[in-house]
């Protein structure tokens, strides 16, 4: 596997662009991805009960359902006035899928339209209608079907999107689409909200004698505590792979990558991760879990890991990437539970901001995680580019040098490693420090 | 029930004081409560797996166990080097209790010694030994047994306590003890850490023809997300009540009071709530759950509710008390889950600080709570001393006035009320806004 320059336009046959469509007060706010070749598509979405309209729209496309299923999911609940039954709604999807659409060759996409001004969440049937209007506009322009247009939004919750600006933006973007690296970067910039840096990556892997490329871009950087997926992440690849294995690879990668990130413990209504594969690399189609699948999975996982870490490092107001590694665990699940508890603790995050080796807060957050372990057996280390230091051994202080610890914690990426000495499972979670600027950004967000 | 002046010294026969013993860099840092009459005692403690030494000490006393059980809970786990088994440890307590100590008439206390400089958490067997030294010093001075001295600590985790200063402090405090209101206030001040205001309260109730008084004091104000109990709360009463019913009343009150408070989502290692009852009111002893028990419970619950709300309002860096009320729920449990999810959301808390009616964040936090409800059926209101406004109806904006909403959210106590229209259960959680000062306090805490 090799890192290469670029992002979503790195794989063959993908074009992109980003513009200022006037949805935000200033700056770029719309992006578009387009592959003339039809793409297989896989996706993971927020587990929040409150799902934005574009999430419902894209779920229909990824699951091969009629778009009416998404509308029914919105209107049915509201009209009935009864308890929303998430399980029943999922079943409605399943029923439609069993009815013949699932696995259909029609289940492909060409276009992704993104706006970063308005989330289109909590907008009812009207909001879902705007997804359809967005897709219809793009479908007509590109001569494709509505259900080949994926839609994503991020921004303020509860406002209706300015659909005229969105449709005008699509027309503006079409002639600007290009395969250049710079165009991919424009798209990565246009999906940013409170992000301070664009996040894109591309890797190459030799699969079946052909060079397969995977590119990606994502955005954070608040309301980030992905549960099944991240805020918005778009991955492109020219790999030839069946839809089933594409979804399988994505679903296998997400729990260890995006789902291990937390900026503020808030699981967004809009979390969406989409992978588009147009098959132009010419590798023999990956249809089973052999060596080719493994190579593809590892490349995809590398892209997701990298994007997830960059999202954590660019958390709202953050000055440092904070990595928490639990080792010596009895099970992966136990290590995940403990590492996420530490990485989401406001007190730990504030201590990291202060470069303060306040390890008691780390042990405290491990203790209330809900996982069982022996606090009196824990060893804890801090590590960064400036070195590594053992802070506690068997639950009590080693008498380490505070000066040395502060030096290590003053880097822009710091890691806490806790060995709980119960087994050989481990997990790593990523977050960031808690700063004045997080508060400033979020107290003033809408004004 | 009548509110009266004072705090822990309001009930008959309780004395208190608070001093600066030199444990903190400056300010009062030790408090003592003393009742010459023996007190029945009830307590609830942190559910954090990492429990401070004084928590283990007090658990032995409240449960009527030999103090060796607490030491074994510390040393056993460390010595064995095996997985800490919380359940087995609880069983060890139970076994000892069944062995004859439980319900013993010896299960009484006279003294509580508190220090607010060092938490004595993550301090191993040495830390537990300092609890014993503290108790031994007080026991000798007052001519009582070691296991009649309750110990509580709050402050920095992981440091050993300066036991000489603690013992000297006890000797200094003994002659200062008094029944005066001012002495109760000294104690309430001496248990503060980052708290900005002391928190004390007293109420009177007529029970069995006698005036029964309950007084209380507590402290927050960071690492506050009580789970079974609050950081530190001390309640005194002259009621005559059996130990069983005293514990029952406390255990029944805690879930709706302290456990509904969150400042930062961090469940402390030191959470302790103790109730001491010396029986001097002369009411017929409450030994069953009749009218007298109900009157006592309601008075105790009022004290706990009031202290819990003050703790939330004085959360680290807070400028406002933030109350979240979920109504129309199917069950109490559902209402609790949703209200706690909203009150702990960093994004919602930052919006409250900005006086911003960013209701999408509230609906989002309700959605990821894990409880099931219909987002498209929710009505949401904001309320404060400045008025009440309906913000969303059936999941979408009412087109309310932002100016009016901001006016309502600019008060020092604000309430969000969400009606989920599924039934008649409800719950109220208390928290505070998230401010620059929270970050400032916690980035610099140890320095």
Short mmCIF file of N, CA and C in Angstrom, two decimals, chain A residues 2 19 21 84 90 93 113 162 185 213 227 259 274 301 328 339 344 407 443:
data_model
loop_
_atom_site.label_atom_id
_atom_site.label_comp_id
_atom_site.label_asym_id
_atom_site.label_seq_id
_atom_site.Cartn_x
_atom_site.Cartn_y
_atom_site.Cartn_z
N UNK A 2 0.48 2.24 -0.76
CA UNK A 2 1.30 3.44 -0.89
C UNK A 2 0.43 4.69 -0.76
N UNK A 19 -17.89 24.97 -4.43
CA UNK A 19 -18.14 26.39 -4.70
C UNK A 19 -18.80 27.09 -3.49
N UNK A 21 -22.04 28.81 -2.76
CA UNK A 21 -23.37 28.93 -3.38
C UNK A 21 -24.26 29.90 -2.62
N UNK A 84 -42.86 6.22 17.84
CA UNK A 84 -42.03 5.87 16.70
C UNK A 84 -41.36 4.55 16.99
N UNK A 90 -37.28 -0.11 10.39
CA UNK A 90 -36.22 -0.88 9.73
C UNK A 90 -36.84 -2.05 8.97
N UNK A 93 -38.16 -1.14 5.68
CA UNK A 93 -37.08 -1.15 4.70
C UNK A 93 -36.80 -2.57 4.22
N UNK A 113 -24.17 15.15 -3.96
CA UNK A 113 -24.30 16.60 -3.78
C UNK A 113 -24.30 16.90 -2.28
N UNK A 162 -32.25 26.30 1.64
CA UNK A 162 -32.65 27.21 0.57
C UNK A 162 -32.53 26.47 -0.76
N UNK A 185 -9.57 18.85 -3.90
CA UNK A 185 -9.33 19.71 -2.74
C UNK A 185 -10.44 20.74 -2.57
N UNK A 213 -6.91 2.41 -6.63
CA UNK A 213 -6.73 3.62 -5.83
C UNK A 213 -7.98 3.87 -4.98
N UNK A 227 -21.51 7.00 15.82
CA UNK A 227 -22.01 5.73 16.29
C UNK A 227 -22.54 5.02 15.05
N UNK A 259 -15.87 5.23 14.44
CA UNK A 259 -16.60 5.01 15.69
C UNK A 259 -15.70 5.07 16.92
N UNK A 274 -20.00 7.36 2.98
CA UNK A 274 -20.35 6.71 1.70
C UNK A 274 -19.08 6.28 0.98
N UNK A 301 -9.29 0.62 5.15
CA UNK A 301 -9.15 0.85 6.59
C UNK A 301 -8.09 1.91 6.88
N UNK A 328 -3.74 -5.00 27.06
CA UNK A 328 -3.84 -6.03 28.11
C UNK A 328 -5.27 -6.31 28.51
N UNK A 339 -11.56 2.77 26.60
CA UNK A 339 -10.86 3.82 25.87
C UNK A 339 -11.82 4.95 25.49
N UNK A 344 -13.71 10.64 26.08
CA UNK A 344 -14.86 11.56 26.11
C UNK A 344 -14.96 12.33 27.42
N UNK A 407 6.28 18.09 29.59
CA UNK A 407 7.01 18.24 28.33
C UNK A 407 6.41 17.28 27.28
N UNK A 443 -21.03 28.39 21.68
CA UNK A 443 -21.97 29.33 22.30
C UNK A 443 -22.46 30.30 21.23
#
